[in-house]
Amino acid sequence: ESLTDLGTQFRPPDSLAAEKGHDDAVKVLLQCGAYTYSLDKEGKTPLHLAAQNNHTLVSILVNAGAKINAVTKELVTPLHIASQRGNADVVQQLLHHKANVNVKDKQSKSPLHLASERGDNTMVELLLNANADPNAQDREKKTPLHTAAMRGHLNIVKVLLAKKGRSGVKDMDGCTPMHYATIKGNAEIVKILLTSGKNKNIDDRNIWRKTALHIAAEYGHSDLINLLLSQGAAINALDSSKDTPLHCACKAGHLNAVNSLVNWSQGEKANLQAANSLKKTPLQVAEINKTENQAQIHLSVSTRVQNAEMSELIPLQLVSDLTAGCQKGLIMPSLAIQSRMPTPFLLALQLEVGWVSRSNSSHSYN
């Protein structure tokens, strides 16, 4: 075998010494003319290996001529490695020697992306204080804020926002950090992102036209559904399939999510008759999709649909007149019952004038 072939199979002596942290051995090898830029089969230099193993050889190697921003075959620098490994002392040394804090690897990830993904608060602050770009985008156009939200790293999200990280930035799928926080079901991160964007991005859509509310419904996060609705999310937003969040919840079989949507009564209500691109209402979607909670979901939605349909049969003026008549004693309760009003209106009358006994309140009026 040629020396070149051997070199691709075995690491050079200086690389091995750097990897093991043998300071004296490295010094001797350097004095004997070892190259600080010799490469192993992955393209790592001794400086990469020193950064990888948290050793104090960085200054020795840099002073001997090691390239501070040397890259491997994957365009990884020593700073990438130290940031991903959480080696803060090595990162400080590399930054002291003017390492490029915003350098990107083959996936276009910066050291800040890697530290954010890891959830390393100390490392993130260290890189940001060295002017790392909080809005740098990788190959998928994800920023460190996307990554932190995706992994559920609350403190990292706070630090990045404090350093002007943009909460409304979209990746190649059109997703904002809030989309990923919603997938994760992390209410605290969603709250912080909403506050940061002053609720302006609450109905941002990805390339499938899905809002955070669609995603909360799909994943069954009923607490997030209530949070998003309370902050003004559009309850009847349509995605690319013309599905509303209620369609999504019915399709996925999430009973609590369905109940949160059909029971929402503040402002606009869920459109029970909305037809998607397949001409299916939420109730029909619930009938088609076999899920564990199918029967309960069907009951919940169908009851709402029936009540809504019955309500439309009773003129509002009639309800008003009956209510006023009962209050003034001009109409007897028995007459109101004989009017065959739907249960919701009779219950409303009970609350208004208090004329039906508890025993009667359990009766069903058809």
One Martini backbone bead per residue (centre of mass of N, CA, C, O) as a GRO file, in nm:
protein
  366
    1GLU     BB    1   0.100   0.034   0.017
    2SER     BB    2   0.061   0.352   0.025
    3LEU     BB    3   0.097   0.636   0.204
    4THR     BB    4  -0.177   0.749   0.126
    5ASP     BB    5  -0.348   0.508   0.217
    6LEU     BB    6  -0.254   0.512   0.513
    7GLY     BB    7  -0.355   0.808   0.574
    8THR     BB    8  -0.670   0.723   0.549
    9GLN     BB    9  -0.657   0.505   0.802
   10PHE     BB   10  -0.454   0.684   0.972
   11ARG     BB   11  -0.368   0.881   1.215
   12PRO     BB   12  -0.189   1.123   1.290
   13PRO     BB   13   0.007   1.184   1.560
   14ASP     BB   14  -0.102   1.472   1.624
   15SER     BB   15  -0.400   1.389   1.628
   16LEU     BB   16  -0.385   1.179   1.854
   17ALA     BB   17  -0.272   1.368   2.072
   18ALA     BB   18  -0.507   1.572   2.063
   19GLU     BB   19  -0.736   1.374   2.126
   20LYS     BB   20  -0.595   1.281   2.414
   21GLY     BB   21  -0.439   1.537   2.550
   22HIS     BB   22  -0.120   1.554   2.479
   23ASP     BB   23   0.067   1.815   2.526
   24ASP     BB   24   0.365   1.725   2.511
   25ALA     BB   25   0.340   1.565   2.249
   26VAL     BB   26   0.256   1.799   2.073
   27LYS     BB   27   0.507   1.974   2.117
   28VAL     BB   28   0.710   1.774   2.004
   29LEU     BB   29   0.585   1.740   1.722
   30LEU     BB   30   0.608   2.040   1.646
   31GLN     BB   31   0.919   2.057   1.679
   32CYS     BB   32   0.941   1.816   1.449
   33GLY     BB   33   0.723   1.919   1.214
   34ALA     BB   34   0.439   1.901   1.254
   35TYR     BB   35   0.120   1.928   1.124
   36THR     BB   36  -0.167   2.129   1.194
   37TYR     BB   37  -0.317   2.026   0.901
   38SER     BB   38  -0.361   1.748   0.941
   39LEU     BB   39  -0.554   1.466   0.821
   40ASP     BB   40  -0.815   1.278   0.839
   41LYS     BB   41  -1.071   1.098   0.689
   42GLU     BB   42  -1.276   1.356   0.774
   43GLY     BB   43  -1.088   1.629   0.788
   44LYS     BB   44  -0.947   1.647   1.055
   45THR     BB   45  -0.783   1.833   1.274
   46PRO     BB   46  -0.625   1.879   1.566
   47LEU     BB   47  -0.825   2.108   1.643
   48HIS     BB   48  -1.083   1.947   1.625
   49LEU     BB   49  -1.000   1.733   1.844
   50ALA     BB   50  -0.960   1.930   2.075
   51ALA     BB   51  -1.256   2.040   2.069
   52GLN     BB   52  -1.396   1.759   2.112
   53ASN     BB   53  -1.224   1.701   2.412
   54ASN     BB   54  -1.165   1.940   2.603
   55HIS     BB   55  -0.889   2.081   2.555
   56THR     BB   56  -0.577   2.286   2.609
   57LEU     BB   57  -0.467   2.312   2.281
   58VAL     BB   58  -0.551   2.554   2.113
   59SER     BB   59  -0.322   2.764   2.156
   60ILE     BB   60  -0.092   2.586   2.065
   61LEU     BB   61  -0.196   2.536   1.773
   62VAL     BB   62  -0.240   2.830   1.684
   63ASN     BB   63   0.059   2.925   1.744
   64ALA     BB   64   0.155   2.694   1.524
   65GLY     BB   65  -0.075   2.749   1.271
   66ALA     BB   66  -0.358   2.689   1.304
   67LYS     BB   67  -0.665   2.678   1.159
   68ILE     BB   68  -0.944   2.818   1.295
   69ASN     BB   69  -1.140   2.758   1.010
   70ALA     BB   70  -1.129   2.474   0.965
   71VAL     BB   71  -1.246   2.210   0.745
   72THR     BB   72  -1.432   1.959   0.670
   73LYS     BB   73  -1.618   1.772   0.456
   74GLU     BB   74  -1.875   1.916   0.626
   75LEU     BB   75  -1.781   2.212   0.715
   76VAL     BB   76  -1.646   2.175   0.992
   77THR     BB   77  -1.559   2.337   1.277
   78PRO     BB   78  -1.430   2.374   1.584
   79LEU     BB   79  -1.675   2.545   1.682
   80HIS     BB   80  -1.892   2.345   1.624
   81ILE     BB   81  -1.791   2.121   1.810
   82ALA     BB   82  -1.780   2.279   2.081
   83SER     BB   83  -2.080   2.368   2.078
   84GLN     BB   84  -2.208   2.079   2.067
   85ARG     BB   85  -2.039   1.973   2.332
   86GLY     BB   86  -2.007   2.213   2.554
   87ASN     BB   87  -1.713   2.367   2.522
   88ALA     BB   88  -1.658   2.662   2.661
   89ASP     BB   89  -1.348   2.699   2.682
   90VAL     BB   90  -1.293   2.650   2.382
   91VAL     BB   91  -1.473   2.871   2.267
   92GLN     BB   92  -1.324   3.106   2.399
   93GLN     BB   93  -1.056   3.053   2.253
   94LEU     BB   94  -1.156   3.070   1.963
   95LEU     BB   95  -1.273   3.358   1.986
   96HIS     BB   96  -1.004   3.489   2.071
   97HIS     BB   97  -0.889   3.378   1.775
   98LYS     BB   98  -1.120   3.458   1.559
   99ALA     BB   99  -1.357   3.298   1.518
  100ASN     BB  100  -1.626   3.220   1.322
  101VAL     BB  101  -1.949   3.253   1.451
  102ASN     BB  102  -2.112   3.228   1.143
  103VAL     BB  103  -2.041   2.965   1.050
  104LYS     BB  104  -2.106   2.705   0.801
  105ASP     BB  105  -2.214   2.412   0.717
  106LYS     BB  106  -2.350   2.188   0.496
  107GLN     BB  107  -2.641   2.266   0.650
  108SER     BB  108  -2.615   2.573   0.744
  109LYS     BB  109  -2.499   2.555   1.028
  110SER     BB  110  -2.448   2.705   1.318
  111PRO     BB  111  -2.333   2.708   1.632
  112LEU     BB  112  -2.612   2.813   1.739
  113HIS     BB  113  -2.784   2.583   1.642
  114LEU     BB  114  -2.642   2.360   1.811
  115ALA     BB  115  -2.686   2.488   2.094
  116SER     BB  116  -2.998   2.508   2.074
  117GLU     BB  117  -3.053   2.207   2.029
  118ARG     BB  118  -2.914   2.128   2.310
  119GLY     BB  119  -2.981   2.351   2.544
  120ASP     BB  120  -2.734   2.564   2.585
  121ASN     BB  121  -2.728   2.846   2.759
  122THR     BB  122  -2.429   2.928   2.786
  123MET     BB  123  -2.353   2.898   2.486
  124VAL     BB  124  -2.558   3.091   2.364
  125GLU     BB  125  -2.461   3.345   2.514
  126LEU     BB  126  -2.169   3.335   2.416
  127LEU     BB  127  -2.234   3.365   2.110
  128LEU     BB  128  -2.409   3.623   2.124
  129ASN     BB  129  -2.179   3.800   2.256
  130ALA     BB  130  -2.017   3.735   1.968
  131ASN     BB  131  -2.236   3.794   1.733
  132ALA     BB  132  -2.448   3.604   1.682
  133ASP     BB  133  -2.697   3.504   1.465
  134PRO     BB  134  -3.039   3.459   1.549
  135ASN     BB  135  -3.133   3.452   1.211
  136ALA     BB  136  -3.005   3.217   1.106
  137GLN     BB  137  -3.011   2.998   0.820
  138ASP     BB  138  -3.057   2.703   0.706
  139ARG     BB  139  -3.133   2.486   0.458
  140GLU     BB  140  -3.444   2.496   0.587
  141LYS     BB  141  -3.474   2.792   0.720
  142LYS     BB  142  -3.378   2.758   1.004
  143THR     BB  143  -3.361   2.877   1.316
  144PRO     BB  144  -3.275   2.870   1.640
  145LEU     BB  145  -3.576   2.912   1.723
  146HIS     BB  146  -3.690   2.668   1.592
  147THR     BB  147  -3.516   2.461   1.742
  148ALA     BB  148  -3.599   2.535   2.034
  149ALA     BB  149  -3.905   2.491   1.994
  150MET     BB  150  -3.888   2.195   1.898
  151ARG     BB  151  -3.730   2.103   2.180
  152GLY     BB  152  -3.837   2.281   2.435
  153HIS     BB  153  -3.644   2.548   2.494
  154LEU     BB  154  -3.729   2.801   2.684
  155ASN     BB  155  -3.467   2.963   2.758
  156ILE     BB  156  -3.366   2.993   2.468
  157VAL     BB  157  -3.603   3.153   2.361
  158LYS     BB  158  -3.566   3.396   2.547
  159VAL     BB  159  -3.278   3.473   2.457
  160LEU     BB  160  -3.333   3.510   2.151
  161LEU     BB  161  -3.551   3.731   2.179
  162ALA     BB  162  -3.364   3.932   2.338
  163LYS     BB  163  -3.172   3.915   2.055
  164LYS     BB  164  -3.380   3.947   1.803
  165GLY     BB  165  -3.553   3.720   1.751
  166ARG     BB  166  -3.775   3.597   1.506
  167SER     BB  167  -4.103   3.477   1.544
  168GLY     BB  168  -4.208   3.498   1.214
  169VAL     BB  169  -4.024   3.309   1.088
  170LYS     BB  170  -3.973   3.103   0.795
  171ASP     BB  171  -3.952   2.811   0.657
  172MET     BB  172  -3.972   2.595   0.387
  173ASP     BB  173  -4.274   2.516   0.519
  174GLY     BB  174  -4.386   2.787   0.665
  175CYS     BB  175  -4.276   2.767   0.953
  176THR     BB  176  -4.294   2.863   1.269
  177PRO     BB  177  -4.207   2.839   1.591
  178MET     BB  178  -4.510   2.799   1.676
  179HIS     BB  179  -4.566   2.542   1.526
  180TYR     BB  180  -4.357   2.371   1.692
  181ALA     BB  181  -4.468   2.431   1.976
  182THR     BB  182  -4.744   2.301   1.913
  183ILE     BB  183  -4.654   2.018   1.852
  184LYS     BB  184  -4.523   1.993   2.142
  185GLY     BB  185  -4.724   2.142   2.358
  186ASN     BB  186  -4.596   2.435   2.440
  187ALA     BB  187  -4.740   2.687   2.611
  188GLU     BB  188  -4.508   2.874   2.705
  189ILE     BB  189  -4.385   2.926   2.425
  190VAL     BB  190  -4.638   3.034   2.290
  191LYS     BB  191  -4.676   3.278   2.474
  192ILE     BB  192  -4.404   3.416   2.413
  193LEU     BB  193  -4.446   3.441   2.106
  194LEU     BB  194  -4.702   3.609   2.117
  195THR     BB  195  -4.586   3.845   2.277
  196SER     BB  196  -4.355   3.916   2.083
  197GLY     BB  197  -4.577   3.948   1.829
  198LYS     BB  198  -4.853   4.062   1.927
  199ASN     BB  199  -5.036   3.835   1.772
  200LYS     BB  200  -4.970   3.863   1.456
  201ASN     BB  201  -4.887   3.532   1.412
  202ILE     BB  202  -5.136   3.342   1.485
  203ASP     BB  203  -5.229   3.296   1.152
  204ASP     BB  204  -5.003   3.161   1.039
  205ARG     BB  205  -4.895   2.989   0.743
  206ASN     BB  206  -4.821   2.723   0.580
  207ILE     BB  207  -4.798   2.540   0.287
  208TRP     BB  208  -5.086   2.404   0.400
  209ARG     BB  209  -5.248   2.640   0.553
  210LYS     BB  210  -5.161   2.612   0.849
  211THR     BB  211  -5.227   2.672   1.166
  212ALA     BB  212  -5.184   2.643   1.495
  213LEU     BB  213  -5.476   2.540   1.537
  214HIS     BB  214  -5.465   2.300   1.354
  215ILE     BB  215  -5.232   2.159   1.505
  216ALA     BB  216  -5.365   2.138   1.783
  217ALA     BB  217  -5.594   1.957   1.673
  218GLU     BB  218  -5.422   1.723   1.551
  219TYR     BB  219  -5.265   1.676   1.848
  220GLY     BB  220  -5.466   1.735   2.100
  221HIS     BB  221  -5.431   2.045   2.222
  222SER     BB  222  -5.659   2.187   2.420
  223ASP     BB  223  -5.502   2.410   2.571
  224LEU     BB  224  -5.410   2.554   2.307
  225ILE     BB  225  -5.681   2.613   2.191
  226ASN     BB  226  -5.772   2.805   2.419
  227LEU     BB  227  -5.537   2.999   2.395
  228LEU     BB  228  -5.566   3.084   2.096
  229LEU     BB  229  -5.861   3.180   2.113
  230SER     BB  230  -5.812   3.395   2.341
  231GLN     BB  231  -5.604   3.548   2.118
  232GLY     BB  232  -5.769   3.529   1.818
  233ALA     BB  233  -5.804   3.284   1.670
  234ALA     BB  234  -5.915   3.128   1.385
  235ILE     BB  235  -6.166   2.887   1.396
  236ASN     BB  236  -6.228   2.887   1.051
  237ALA     BB  237  -5.982   2.812   0.922
  238LEU     BB  238  -5.832   2.731   0.605
  239ASP     BB  239  -5.686   2.497   0.439
  240SER     BB  240  -5.589   2.334   0.148
  241SER     BB  241  -5.857   2.135   0.221
  242LYS     BB  242  -6.074   2.305   0.381
  243ASP     BB  243  -5.996   2.272   0.671
  244THR     BB  244  -6.074   2.287   0.984
  245PRO     BB  245  -5.995   2.236   1.303
  246LEU     BB  246  -6.240   2.041   1.339
  247HIS     BB  247  -6.168   1.845   1.122
  248CYS     BB  248  -5.892   1.765   1.243
  249ALA     BB  249  -5.998   1.652   1.513
  250CYS     BB  250  -6.190   1.439   1.391
  251LYS     BB  251  -5.977   1.285   1.221
  252ALA     BB  252  -5.780   1.223   1.479
  253GLY     BB  253  -5.959   1.167   1.751
  254HIS     BB  254  -5.994   1.435   1.948
  255LEU     BB  255  -6.209   1.497   2.191
  256ASN     BB  256  -6.106   1.749   2.348
  257ALA     BB  257  -6.069   1.922   2.095
  258VAL     BB  258  -6.358   1.916   2.002
  259ASN     BB  259  -6.485   2.039   2.259
  260SER     BB  260  -6.331   2.306   2.254
  261LEU     BB  261  -6.455   2.399   1.982
  262VAL     BB  262  -6.775   2.353   2.024
  263ASN     BB  263  -6.766   2.525   2.313
  264TRP     BB  264  -6.702   2.782   2.190
  265SER     BB  265  -6.839   3.128   2.291
  266GLN     BB  266  -6.626   3.344   2.204
  267GLY     BB  267  -6.749   3.468   1.956
  268GLU     BB  268  -6.664   3.286   1.723
  269LYS     BB  269  -6.781   2.988   1.592
  270ALA     BB  270  -6.798   2.684   1.499
  271ASN     BB  271  -6.837   2.543   1.183
  272LEU     BB  272  -7.051   2.270   1.135
  273GLN     BB  273  -7.100   2.316   0.797
  274ALA     BB  274  -6.829   2.288   0.693
  275ALA     BB  275  -6.680   2.232   0.374
  276ASN     BB  276  -6.461   2.062   0.220
  277SER     BB  277  -6.304   1.945  -0.067
  278LEU     BB  278  -6.499   1.672  -0.009
  279LYS     BB  279  -6.778   1.770   0.114
  280LYS     BB  280  -6.710   1.770   0.431
  281THR     BB  281  -6.801   1.762   0.740
  282PRO     BB  282  -6.712   1.710   1.056
  283LEU     BB  283  -6.921   1.483   1.099
  284GLN     BB  284  -6.840   1.316   0.847
  285VAL     BB  285  -6.549   1.275   0.931
  286ALA     BB  286  -6.617   1.119   1.192
  287GLU     BB  287  -6.764   0.883   1.040
  288ILE     BB  288  -6.518   0.785   0.860
  289ASN     BB  289  -6.316   0.791   1.101
  290LYS     BB  290  -6.146   0.541   1.269
  291THR     BB  291  -6.162   0.581   1.617
  292GLU     BB  292  -6.160   0.556   1.953
  293ASN     BB  293  -6.362   0.837   1.967
  294GLN     BB  294  -6.594   0.832   1.757
  295ALA     BB  295  -6.862   0.819   1.917
  296GLN     BB  296  -6.815   1.074   2.094
  297ILE     BB  297  -6.771   1.271   1.866
  298HIS     BB  298  -7.036   1.230   1.722
  299LEU     BB  299  -7.213   1.318   1.959
  300SER     BB  300  -7.099   1.602   2.006
  301VAL     BB  301  -7.151   1.715   1.718
  302SER     BB  302  -7.449   1.629   1.666
  303THR     BB  303  -7.570   1.787   1.901
  304ARG     BB  304  -7.487   2.064   1.795
  305VAL     BB  305  -7.629   2.047   1.525
  306GLN     BB  306  -7.919   2.005   1.629
  307ASN     BB  307  -7.938   2.262   1.801
  308ALA     BB  308  -7.884   2.455   1.566
  309GLU     BB  309  -8.125   2.368   1.389
  310MET     BB  310  -8.349   2.427   1.602
  311SER     BB  311  -8.288   2.726   1.646
  312GLU     BB  312  -8.371   2.814   1.351
  313LEU     BB  313  -8.691   2.751   1.400
  314ILE     BB  314  -8.680   2.987   1.616
  315PRO     BB  315  -8.782   3.280   1.661
  316LEU     BB  316  -8.653   3.538   1.839
  317GLN     BB  317  -8.920   3.683   1.908
  318LEU     BB  318  -9.050   3.444   2.053
  319VAL     BB  319  -8.848   3.422   2.278
  320SER     BB  320  -8.885   3.707   2.383
  321ASP     BB  321  -9.190   3.689   2.443
  322LEU     BB  322  -9.182   3.449   2.641
  323THR     BB  323  -8.995   3.573   2.844
  324ALA     BB  324  -9.164   3.824   2.910
  325GLY     BB  325  -9.426   3.673   2.986
  326CYS     BB  326  -9.309   3.515   3.229
  327GLN     BB  327  -9.206   3.759   3.391
  328LYS     BB  328  -9.515   3.893   3.400
  329GLY     BB  329  -9.734   3.648   3.409
  330LEU     BB  330  -9.882   3.602   3.115
  331ILE     BB  331  -9.725   3.324   3.103
  332MET     BB  332  -9.736   3.002   3.137
  333PRO     BB  333  -9.526   2.742   3.157
  334SER     BB  334  -9.711   2.538   2.999
  335LEU     BB  335  -9.709   2.706   2.737
  336ALA     BB  336  -9.408   2.693   2.680
  337ILE     BB  337  -9.398   2.387   2.658
  338GLN     BB  338  -9.620   2.368   2.425
  339SER     BB  339  -9.428   2.516   2.208
  340ARG     BB  340  -9.184   2.321   2.146
  341MET     BB  341  -8.920   2.395   2.247
  342PRO     BB  342  -8.606   2.381   2.261
  343THR     BB  343  -8.400   2.309   2.511
  344PRO     BB  344  -8.212   2.562   2.514
  345PHE     BB  345  -8.454   2.766   2.560
  346LEU     BB  346  -8.566   2.648   2.821
  347LEU     BB  347  -8.306   2.688   2.979
  348ALA     BB  348  -8.300   2.991   2.946
  349LEU     BB  349  -8.568   3.041   3.095
  350GLN     BB  350  -8.487   2.928   3.363
  351LEU     BB  351  -8.265   3.141   3.416
  352GLU     BB  352  -8.444   3.396   3.386
  353VAL     BB  353  -8.727   3.301   3.571
  354GLY     BB  354  -8.745   3.040   3.752
  355TRP     BB  355  -9.010   2.814   3.671
  356VAL     BB  356  -8.846   2.545   3.688
  357SER     BB  357  -8.805   2.268   3.825
  358ARG     BB  358  -8.567   2.036   3.883
  359SER     BB  359  -8.735   1.795   3.784
  360ASN     BB  360  -8.813   1.929   3.505
  361SER     BB  361  -8.516   1.992   3.386
  362SER     BB  362  -8.480   1.678   3.284
  363HIS     BB  363  -8.654   1.713   3.060
  364SER     BB  364  -8.754   1.627   2.729
  365TYR     BB  365  -8.785   1.840   2.446
  366ASN     BB  366  -8.921   1.798   2.103
   0.00000   0.00000   0.00000
